[in-house]
PDB file of C-alpha atoms in Angstrom:
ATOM      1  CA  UNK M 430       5.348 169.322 115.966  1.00 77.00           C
ATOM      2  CA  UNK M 431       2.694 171.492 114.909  1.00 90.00           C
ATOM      3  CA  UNK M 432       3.187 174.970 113.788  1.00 93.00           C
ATOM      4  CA  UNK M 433       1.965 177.880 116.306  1.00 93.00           C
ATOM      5  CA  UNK M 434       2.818 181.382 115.062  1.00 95.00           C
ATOM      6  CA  UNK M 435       0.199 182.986 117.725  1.00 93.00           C
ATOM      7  CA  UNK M 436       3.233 183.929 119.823  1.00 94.00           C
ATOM      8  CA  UNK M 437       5.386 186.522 117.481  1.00 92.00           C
ATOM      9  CA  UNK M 438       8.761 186.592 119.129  1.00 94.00           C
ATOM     10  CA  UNK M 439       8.861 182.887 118.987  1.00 94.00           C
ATOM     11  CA  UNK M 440       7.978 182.913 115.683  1.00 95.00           C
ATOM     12  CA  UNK M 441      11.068 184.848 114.278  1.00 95.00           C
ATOM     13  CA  UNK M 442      13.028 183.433 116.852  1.00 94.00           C
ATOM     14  CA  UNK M 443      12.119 180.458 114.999  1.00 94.00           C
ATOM     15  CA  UNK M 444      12.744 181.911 111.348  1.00 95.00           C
ATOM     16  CA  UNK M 445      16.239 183.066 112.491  1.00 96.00           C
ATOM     17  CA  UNK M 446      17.294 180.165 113.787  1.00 95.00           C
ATOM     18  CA  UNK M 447      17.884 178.249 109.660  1.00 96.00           C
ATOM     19  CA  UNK M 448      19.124 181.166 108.724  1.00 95.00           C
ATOM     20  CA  UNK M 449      21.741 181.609 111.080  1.00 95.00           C
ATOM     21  CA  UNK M 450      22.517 177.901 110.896  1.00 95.00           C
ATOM     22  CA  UNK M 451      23.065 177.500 106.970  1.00 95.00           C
ATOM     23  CA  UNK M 452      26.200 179.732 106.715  1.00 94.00           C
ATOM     24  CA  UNK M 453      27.970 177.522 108.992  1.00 94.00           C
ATOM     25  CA  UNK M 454      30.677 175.903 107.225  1.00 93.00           C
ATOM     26  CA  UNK M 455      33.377 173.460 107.776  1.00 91.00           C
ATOM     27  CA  UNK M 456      37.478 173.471 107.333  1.00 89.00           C
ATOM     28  CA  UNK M 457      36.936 172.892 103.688  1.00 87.00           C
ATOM     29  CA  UNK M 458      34.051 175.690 103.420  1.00 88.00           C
ATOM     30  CA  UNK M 459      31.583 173.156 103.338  1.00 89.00           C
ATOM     31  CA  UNK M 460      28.256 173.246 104.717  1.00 91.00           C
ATOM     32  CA  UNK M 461      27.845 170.548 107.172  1.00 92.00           C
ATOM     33  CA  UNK M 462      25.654 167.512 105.985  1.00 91.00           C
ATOM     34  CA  UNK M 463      24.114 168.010 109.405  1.00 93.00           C
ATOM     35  CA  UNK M 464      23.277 170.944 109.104  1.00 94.00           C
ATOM     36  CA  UNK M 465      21.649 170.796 105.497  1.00 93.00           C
ATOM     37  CA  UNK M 466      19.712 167.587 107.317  1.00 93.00           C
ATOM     38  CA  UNK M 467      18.188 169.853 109.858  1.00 94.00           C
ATOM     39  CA  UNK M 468      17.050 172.453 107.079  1.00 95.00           C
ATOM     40  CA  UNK M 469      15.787 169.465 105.095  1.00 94.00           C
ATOM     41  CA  UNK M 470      13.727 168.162 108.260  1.00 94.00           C
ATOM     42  CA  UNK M 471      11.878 171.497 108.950  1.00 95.00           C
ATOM     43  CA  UNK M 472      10.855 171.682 105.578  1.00 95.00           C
ATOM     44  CA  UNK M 473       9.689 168.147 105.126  1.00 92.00           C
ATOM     45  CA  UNK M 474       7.788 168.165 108.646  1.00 93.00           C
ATOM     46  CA  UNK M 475       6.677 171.250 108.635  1.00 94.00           C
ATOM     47  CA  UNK M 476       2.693 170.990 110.092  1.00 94.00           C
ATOM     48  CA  UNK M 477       0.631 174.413 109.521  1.00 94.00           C
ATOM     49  CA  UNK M 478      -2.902 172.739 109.474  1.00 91.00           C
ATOM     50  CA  UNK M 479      -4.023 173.811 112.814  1.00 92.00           C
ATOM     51  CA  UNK M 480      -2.548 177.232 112.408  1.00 94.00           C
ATOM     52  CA  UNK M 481      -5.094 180.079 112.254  1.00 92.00           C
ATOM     53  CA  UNK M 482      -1.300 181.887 110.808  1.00 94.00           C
ATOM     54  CA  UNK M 483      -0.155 180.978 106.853  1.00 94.00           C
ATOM     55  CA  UNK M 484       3.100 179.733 106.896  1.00 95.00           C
ATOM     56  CA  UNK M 485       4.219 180.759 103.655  1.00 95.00           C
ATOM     57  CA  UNK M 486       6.655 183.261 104.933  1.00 96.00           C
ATOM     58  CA  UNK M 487       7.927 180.611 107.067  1.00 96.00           C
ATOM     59  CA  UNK M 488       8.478 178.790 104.033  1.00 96.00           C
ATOM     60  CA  UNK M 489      10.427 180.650 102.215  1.00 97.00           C
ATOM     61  CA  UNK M 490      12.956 181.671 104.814  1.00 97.00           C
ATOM     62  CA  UNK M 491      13.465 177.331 105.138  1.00 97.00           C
ATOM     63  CA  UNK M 492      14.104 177.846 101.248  1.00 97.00           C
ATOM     64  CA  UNK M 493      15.840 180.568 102.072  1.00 97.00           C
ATOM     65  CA  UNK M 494      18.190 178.439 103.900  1.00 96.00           C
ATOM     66  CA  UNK M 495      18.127 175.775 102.028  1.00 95.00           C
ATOM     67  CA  UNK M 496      19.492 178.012  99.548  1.00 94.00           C
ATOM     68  CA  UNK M 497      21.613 179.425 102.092  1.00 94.00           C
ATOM     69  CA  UNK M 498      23.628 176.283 102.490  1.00 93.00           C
ATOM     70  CA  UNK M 499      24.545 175.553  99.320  1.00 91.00           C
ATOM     71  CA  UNK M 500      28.155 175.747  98.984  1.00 88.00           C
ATOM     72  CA  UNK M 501      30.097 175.505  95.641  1.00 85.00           C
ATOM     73  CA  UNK M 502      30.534 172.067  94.182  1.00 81.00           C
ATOM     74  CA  UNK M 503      34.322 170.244  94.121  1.00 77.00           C
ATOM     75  CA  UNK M 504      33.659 168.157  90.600  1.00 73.00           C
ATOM     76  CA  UNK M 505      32.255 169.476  87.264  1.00 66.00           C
ATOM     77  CA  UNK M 506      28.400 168.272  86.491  1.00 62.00           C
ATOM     78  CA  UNK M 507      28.655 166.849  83.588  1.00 58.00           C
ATOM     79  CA  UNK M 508      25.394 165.332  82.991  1.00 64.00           C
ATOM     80  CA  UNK M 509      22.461 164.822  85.492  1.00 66.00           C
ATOM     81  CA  UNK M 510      23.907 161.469  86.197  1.00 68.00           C
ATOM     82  CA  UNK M 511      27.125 162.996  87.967  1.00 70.00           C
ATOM     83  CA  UNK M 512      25.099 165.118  90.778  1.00 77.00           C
ATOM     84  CA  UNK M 513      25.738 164.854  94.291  1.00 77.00           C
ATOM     85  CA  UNK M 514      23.550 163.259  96.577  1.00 80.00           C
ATOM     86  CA  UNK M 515      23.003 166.448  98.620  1.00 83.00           C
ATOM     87  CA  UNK M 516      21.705 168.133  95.224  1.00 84.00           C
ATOM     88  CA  UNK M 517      19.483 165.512  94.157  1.00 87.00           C
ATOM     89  CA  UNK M 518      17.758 166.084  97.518  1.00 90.00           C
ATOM     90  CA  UNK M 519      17.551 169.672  97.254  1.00 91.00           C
ATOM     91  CA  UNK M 520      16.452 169.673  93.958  1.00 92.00           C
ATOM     92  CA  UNK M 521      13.688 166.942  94.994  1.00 93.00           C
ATOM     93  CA  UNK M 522      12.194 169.616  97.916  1.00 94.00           C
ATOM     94  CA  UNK M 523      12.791 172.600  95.202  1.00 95.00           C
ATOM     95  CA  UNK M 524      10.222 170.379  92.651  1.00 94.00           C
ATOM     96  CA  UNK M 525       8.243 169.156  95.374  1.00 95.00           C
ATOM     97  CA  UNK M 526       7.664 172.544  96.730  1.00 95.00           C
ATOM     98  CA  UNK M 527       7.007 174.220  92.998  1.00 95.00           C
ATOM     99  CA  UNK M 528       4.205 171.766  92.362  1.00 95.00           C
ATOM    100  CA  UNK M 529       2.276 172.228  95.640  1.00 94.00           C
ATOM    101  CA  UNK M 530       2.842 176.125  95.081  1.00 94.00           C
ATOM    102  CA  UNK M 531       0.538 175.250  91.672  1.00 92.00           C
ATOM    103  CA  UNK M 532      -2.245 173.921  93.770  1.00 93.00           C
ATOM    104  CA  UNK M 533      -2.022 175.328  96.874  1.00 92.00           C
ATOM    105  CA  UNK M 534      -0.069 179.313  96.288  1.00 94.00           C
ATOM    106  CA  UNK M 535       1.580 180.920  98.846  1.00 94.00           C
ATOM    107  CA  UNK M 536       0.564 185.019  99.592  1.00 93.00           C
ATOM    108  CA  UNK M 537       1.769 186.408  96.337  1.00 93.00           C
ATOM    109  CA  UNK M 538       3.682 183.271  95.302  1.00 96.00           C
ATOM    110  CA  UNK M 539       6.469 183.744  98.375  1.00 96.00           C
ATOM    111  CA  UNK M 540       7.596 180.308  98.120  1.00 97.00           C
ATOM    112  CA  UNK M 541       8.047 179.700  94.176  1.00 97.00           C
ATOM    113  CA  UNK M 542      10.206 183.170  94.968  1.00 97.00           C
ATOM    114  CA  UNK M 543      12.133 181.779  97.134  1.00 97.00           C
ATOM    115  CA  UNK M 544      12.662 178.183  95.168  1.00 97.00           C
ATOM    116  CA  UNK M 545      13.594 180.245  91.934  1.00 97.00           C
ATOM    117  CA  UNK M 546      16.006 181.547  94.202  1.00 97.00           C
ATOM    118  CA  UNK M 547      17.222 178.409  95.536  1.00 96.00           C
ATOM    119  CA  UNK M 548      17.447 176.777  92.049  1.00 96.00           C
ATOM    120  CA  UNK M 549      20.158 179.778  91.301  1.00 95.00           C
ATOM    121  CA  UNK M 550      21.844 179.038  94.010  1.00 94.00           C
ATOM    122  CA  UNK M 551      22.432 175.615  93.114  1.00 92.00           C
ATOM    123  CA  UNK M 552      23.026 176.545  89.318  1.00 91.00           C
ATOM    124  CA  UNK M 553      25.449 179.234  90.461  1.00 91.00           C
ATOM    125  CA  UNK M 554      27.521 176.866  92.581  1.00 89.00           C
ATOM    126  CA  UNK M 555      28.132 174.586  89.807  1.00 86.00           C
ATOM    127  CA  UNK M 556      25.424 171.759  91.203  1.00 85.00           C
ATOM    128  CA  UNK M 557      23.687 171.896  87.900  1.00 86.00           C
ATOM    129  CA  UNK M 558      24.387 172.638  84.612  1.00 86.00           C
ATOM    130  CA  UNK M 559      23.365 176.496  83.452  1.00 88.00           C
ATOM    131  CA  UNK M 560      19.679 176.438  82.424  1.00 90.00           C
ATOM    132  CA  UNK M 561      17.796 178.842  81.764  1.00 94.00           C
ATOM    133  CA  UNK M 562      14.365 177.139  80.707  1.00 95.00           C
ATOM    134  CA  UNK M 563      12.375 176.976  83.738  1.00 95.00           C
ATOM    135  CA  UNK M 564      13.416 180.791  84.815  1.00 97.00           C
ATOM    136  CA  UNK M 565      11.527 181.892  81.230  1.00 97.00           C
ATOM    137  CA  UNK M 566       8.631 180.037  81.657  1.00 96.00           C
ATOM    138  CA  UNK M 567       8.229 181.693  84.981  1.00 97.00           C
ATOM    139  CA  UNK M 568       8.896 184.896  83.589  1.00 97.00           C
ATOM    140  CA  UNK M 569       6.473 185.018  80.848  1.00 95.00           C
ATOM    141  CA  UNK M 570       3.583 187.204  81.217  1.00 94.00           C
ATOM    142  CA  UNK M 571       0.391 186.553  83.341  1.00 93.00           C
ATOM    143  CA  UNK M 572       2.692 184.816  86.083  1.00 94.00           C
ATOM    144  CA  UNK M 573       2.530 187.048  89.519  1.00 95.00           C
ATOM    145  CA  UNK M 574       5.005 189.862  88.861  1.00 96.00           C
ATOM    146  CA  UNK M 575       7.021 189.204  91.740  1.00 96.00           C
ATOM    147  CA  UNK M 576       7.288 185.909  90.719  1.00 97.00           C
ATOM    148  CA  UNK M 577       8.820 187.311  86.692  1.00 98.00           C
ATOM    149  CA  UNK M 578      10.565 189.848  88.904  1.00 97.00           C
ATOM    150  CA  UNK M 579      12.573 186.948  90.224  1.00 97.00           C
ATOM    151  CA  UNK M 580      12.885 184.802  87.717  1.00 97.00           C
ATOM    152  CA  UNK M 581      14.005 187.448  85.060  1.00 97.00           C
ATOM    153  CA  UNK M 582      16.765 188.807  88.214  1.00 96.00           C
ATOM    154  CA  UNK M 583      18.250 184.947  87.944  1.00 96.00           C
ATOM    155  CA  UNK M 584      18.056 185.274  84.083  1.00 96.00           C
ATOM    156  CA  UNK M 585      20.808 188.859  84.421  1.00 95.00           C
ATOM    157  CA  UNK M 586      22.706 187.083  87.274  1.00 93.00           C
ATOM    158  CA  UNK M 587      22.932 184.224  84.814  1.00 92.00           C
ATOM    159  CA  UNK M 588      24.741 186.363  81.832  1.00 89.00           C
ATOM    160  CA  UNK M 589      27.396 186.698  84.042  1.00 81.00           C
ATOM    161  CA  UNK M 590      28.541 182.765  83.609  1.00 83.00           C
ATOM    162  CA  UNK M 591      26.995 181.624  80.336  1.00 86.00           C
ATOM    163  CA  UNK M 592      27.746 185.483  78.078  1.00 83.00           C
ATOM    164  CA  UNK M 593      24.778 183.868  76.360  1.00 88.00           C
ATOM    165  CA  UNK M 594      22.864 185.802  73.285  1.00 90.00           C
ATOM    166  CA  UNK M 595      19.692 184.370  73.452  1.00 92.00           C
ATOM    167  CA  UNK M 596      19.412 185.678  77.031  1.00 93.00           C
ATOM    168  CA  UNK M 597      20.531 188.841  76.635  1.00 93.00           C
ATOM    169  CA  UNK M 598      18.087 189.454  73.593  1.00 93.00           C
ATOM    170  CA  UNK M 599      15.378 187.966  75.931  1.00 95.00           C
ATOM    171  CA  UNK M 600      16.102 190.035  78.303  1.00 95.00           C
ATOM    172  CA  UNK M 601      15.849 193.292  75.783  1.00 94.00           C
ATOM    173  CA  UNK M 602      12.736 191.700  74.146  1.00 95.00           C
ATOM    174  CA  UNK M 603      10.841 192.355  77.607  1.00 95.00           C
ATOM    175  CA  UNK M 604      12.443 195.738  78.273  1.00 94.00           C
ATOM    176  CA  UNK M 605      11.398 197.148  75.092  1.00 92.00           C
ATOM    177  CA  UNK M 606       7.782 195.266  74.328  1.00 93.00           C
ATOM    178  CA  UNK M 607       6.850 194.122  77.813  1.00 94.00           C
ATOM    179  CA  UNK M 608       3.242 195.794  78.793  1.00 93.00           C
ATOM    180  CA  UNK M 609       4.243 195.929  82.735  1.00 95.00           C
ATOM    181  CA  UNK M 610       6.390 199.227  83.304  1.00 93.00           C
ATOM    182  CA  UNK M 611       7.417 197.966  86.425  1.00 95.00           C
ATOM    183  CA  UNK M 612       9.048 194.859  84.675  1.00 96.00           C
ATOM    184  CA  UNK M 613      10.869 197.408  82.524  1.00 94.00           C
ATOM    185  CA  UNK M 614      11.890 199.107  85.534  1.00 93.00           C
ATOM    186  CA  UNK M 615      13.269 196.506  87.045  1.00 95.00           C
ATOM    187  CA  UNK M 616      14.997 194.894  84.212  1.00 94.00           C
ATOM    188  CA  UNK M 617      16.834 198.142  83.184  1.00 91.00           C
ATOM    189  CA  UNK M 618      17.501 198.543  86.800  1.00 93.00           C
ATOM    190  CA  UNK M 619      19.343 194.781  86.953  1.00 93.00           C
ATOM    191  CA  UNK M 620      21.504 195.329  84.039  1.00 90.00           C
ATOM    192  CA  UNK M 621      22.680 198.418  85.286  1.00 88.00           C
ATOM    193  CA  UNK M 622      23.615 196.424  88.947  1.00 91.00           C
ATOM    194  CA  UNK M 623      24.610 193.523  86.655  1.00 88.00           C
ATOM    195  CA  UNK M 624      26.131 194.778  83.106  1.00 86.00           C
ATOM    196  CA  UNK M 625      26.641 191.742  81.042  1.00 80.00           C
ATOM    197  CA  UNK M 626      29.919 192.769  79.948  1.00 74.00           C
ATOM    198  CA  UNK M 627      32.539 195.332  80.954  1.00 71.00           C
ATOM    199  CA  UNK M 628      33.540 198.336  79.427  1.00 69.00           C
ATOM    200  CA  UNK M 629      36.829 197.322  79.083  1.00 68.00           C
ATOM    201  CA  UNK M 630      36.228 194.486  78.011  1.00 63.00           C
ATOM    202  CA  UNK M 631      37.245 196.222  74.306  1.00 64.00           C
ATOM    203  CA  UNK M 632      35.116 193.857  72.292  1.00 61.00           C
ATOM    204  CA  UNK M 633      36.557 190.413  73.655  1.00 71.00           C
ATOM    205  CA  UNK M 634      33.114 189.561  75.446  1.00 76.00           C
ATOM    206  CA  UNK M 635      30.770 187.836  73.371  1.00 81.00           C
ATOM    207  CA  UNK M 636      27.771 189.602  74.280  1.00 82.00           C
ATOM    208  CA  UNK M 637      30.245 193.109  73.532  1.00 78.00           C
ATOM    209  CA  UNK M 638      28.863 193.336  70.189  1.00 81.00           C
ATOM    210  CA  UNK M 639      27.624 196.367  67.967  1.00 84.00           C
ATOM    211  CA  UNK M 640      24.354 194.872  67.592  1.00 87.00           C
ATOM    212  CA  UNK M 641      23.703 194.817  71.810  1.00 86.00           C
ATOM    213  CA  UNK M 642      24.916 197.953  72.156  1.00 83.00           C
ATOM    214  CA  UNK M 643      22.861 199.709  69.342  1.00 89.00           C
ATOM    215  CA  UNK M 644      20.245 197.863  71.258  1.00 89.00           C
ATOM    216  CA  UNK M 645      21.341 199.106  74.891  1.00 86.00           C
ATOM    217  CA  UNK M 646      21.566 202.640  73.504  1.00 87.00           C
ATOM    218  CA  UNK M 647      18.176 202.398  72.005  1.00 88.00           C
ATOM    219  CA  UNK M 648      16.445 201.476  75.160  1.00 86.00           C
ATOM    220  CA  UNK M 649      18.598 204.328  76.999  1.00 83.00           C
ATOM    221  CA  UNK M 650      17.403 207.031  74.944  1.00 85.00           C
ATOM    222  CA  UNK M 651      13.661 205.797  74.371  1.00 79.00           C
ATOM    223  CA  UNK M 652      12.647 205.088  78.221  1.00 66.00           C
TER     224      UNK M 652
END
């Protein structure tokens, strides 16, 4: 069916309507293959080219969804090998849906938001192993800054699993040399919602280390 956004109410009747379904979940808090079927099928047939309406919003909230209905995985991924089918899919759309967003971008790059997003989701549910590659190539500069906003914001969420230096330096690299104030904004603004480590942690976190913290206080007192 082709898409038809000319009637409003229908048309977030329509958004809410993946939304709502991906957090249903089954006796063993598992998203229903059904379900994550359904979310698959509106993305894959989804028609917008007699639309006079883009559909990149609509997008995203399928990702959204998508990302929505991940649930956490019952078997360590070991190796790319060992993934579930349902992931392989997802991360197939995720791809898919990158490269078109490189030759076709949505309004301010609302759909490679909302995959970074998704690919997070599937990280943080143990789907994938902890990468953080493709969120720092999306985060360098000259990428759309809501797009580095995103991708540095799964880079903090990510400390909180992997305690990972080279991260965490990355991280203070940008909030002390990065030309964008509003990156610095928002990066000082996720650690602080996300602190890497615990003050009680009493030096038994790896990233609780003099060095950091010299660095932390640094940026505290210079900004």
């Amino acid at each position: 069916k082709l898409n038809d956004f000319s009637n409003f109410q229908n048309y977030f009747i329509l958004q809410a309507f993946p939304l709502a379904m991906c957090h249903i979940r089954n006796s063993h808090n598992q998203c229903p293959k059904e379900v994550l079927a359904f979310i698959l099928d509106l993305i894959k047939y989804n028609d917008n080219r007699l639309n006079k309406y883009s559909d990149g919003s609509y997008k995203a909230i399928l990702i959204d969804s998508l990302a929505g209905a991940v649930t956490p995985s019952t078997s360590p991924i070991i190796s790319p090998e060992t993934l579930s089918a349902e992931a392989i899919v997802i991360l197939e759309e995720i791809t898919r849906l990158l490269n078109l967003e490189k030759l076709v971008p949505s309004y301010r790059y609302e759909v490679t938001v909302a995959c970074l997003k998704a690919l997070r989701a599937v990280q943080r549910n143990g789907h994938t192993p902890l990468n953080a590659e493709i969120f720092q190539s999306y985060a360098q500069p000259g990428m759309c800054i809501e797009v580095r906003i995103t991708a540095f914001q799964c880079i903090v969420d990510m400390l909180q699993q992997t305690a990972n230096r080279a991260l965490i330096s990355f991280i203070l690299d940008a909030i002390e040399e990065d030309q964008e104030s509003k990156i610095r904004y928002h990066l000082a603004s996720m650690l602080i919602e996300q602190p890497p480590f615990l003050k009680d942690s009493k030096g038994s976190h790896p990233l609780d280390t003099v060095h950091i913290v010299d660095r932390l206080w640094l940026i505290i007192n210079s900004l």
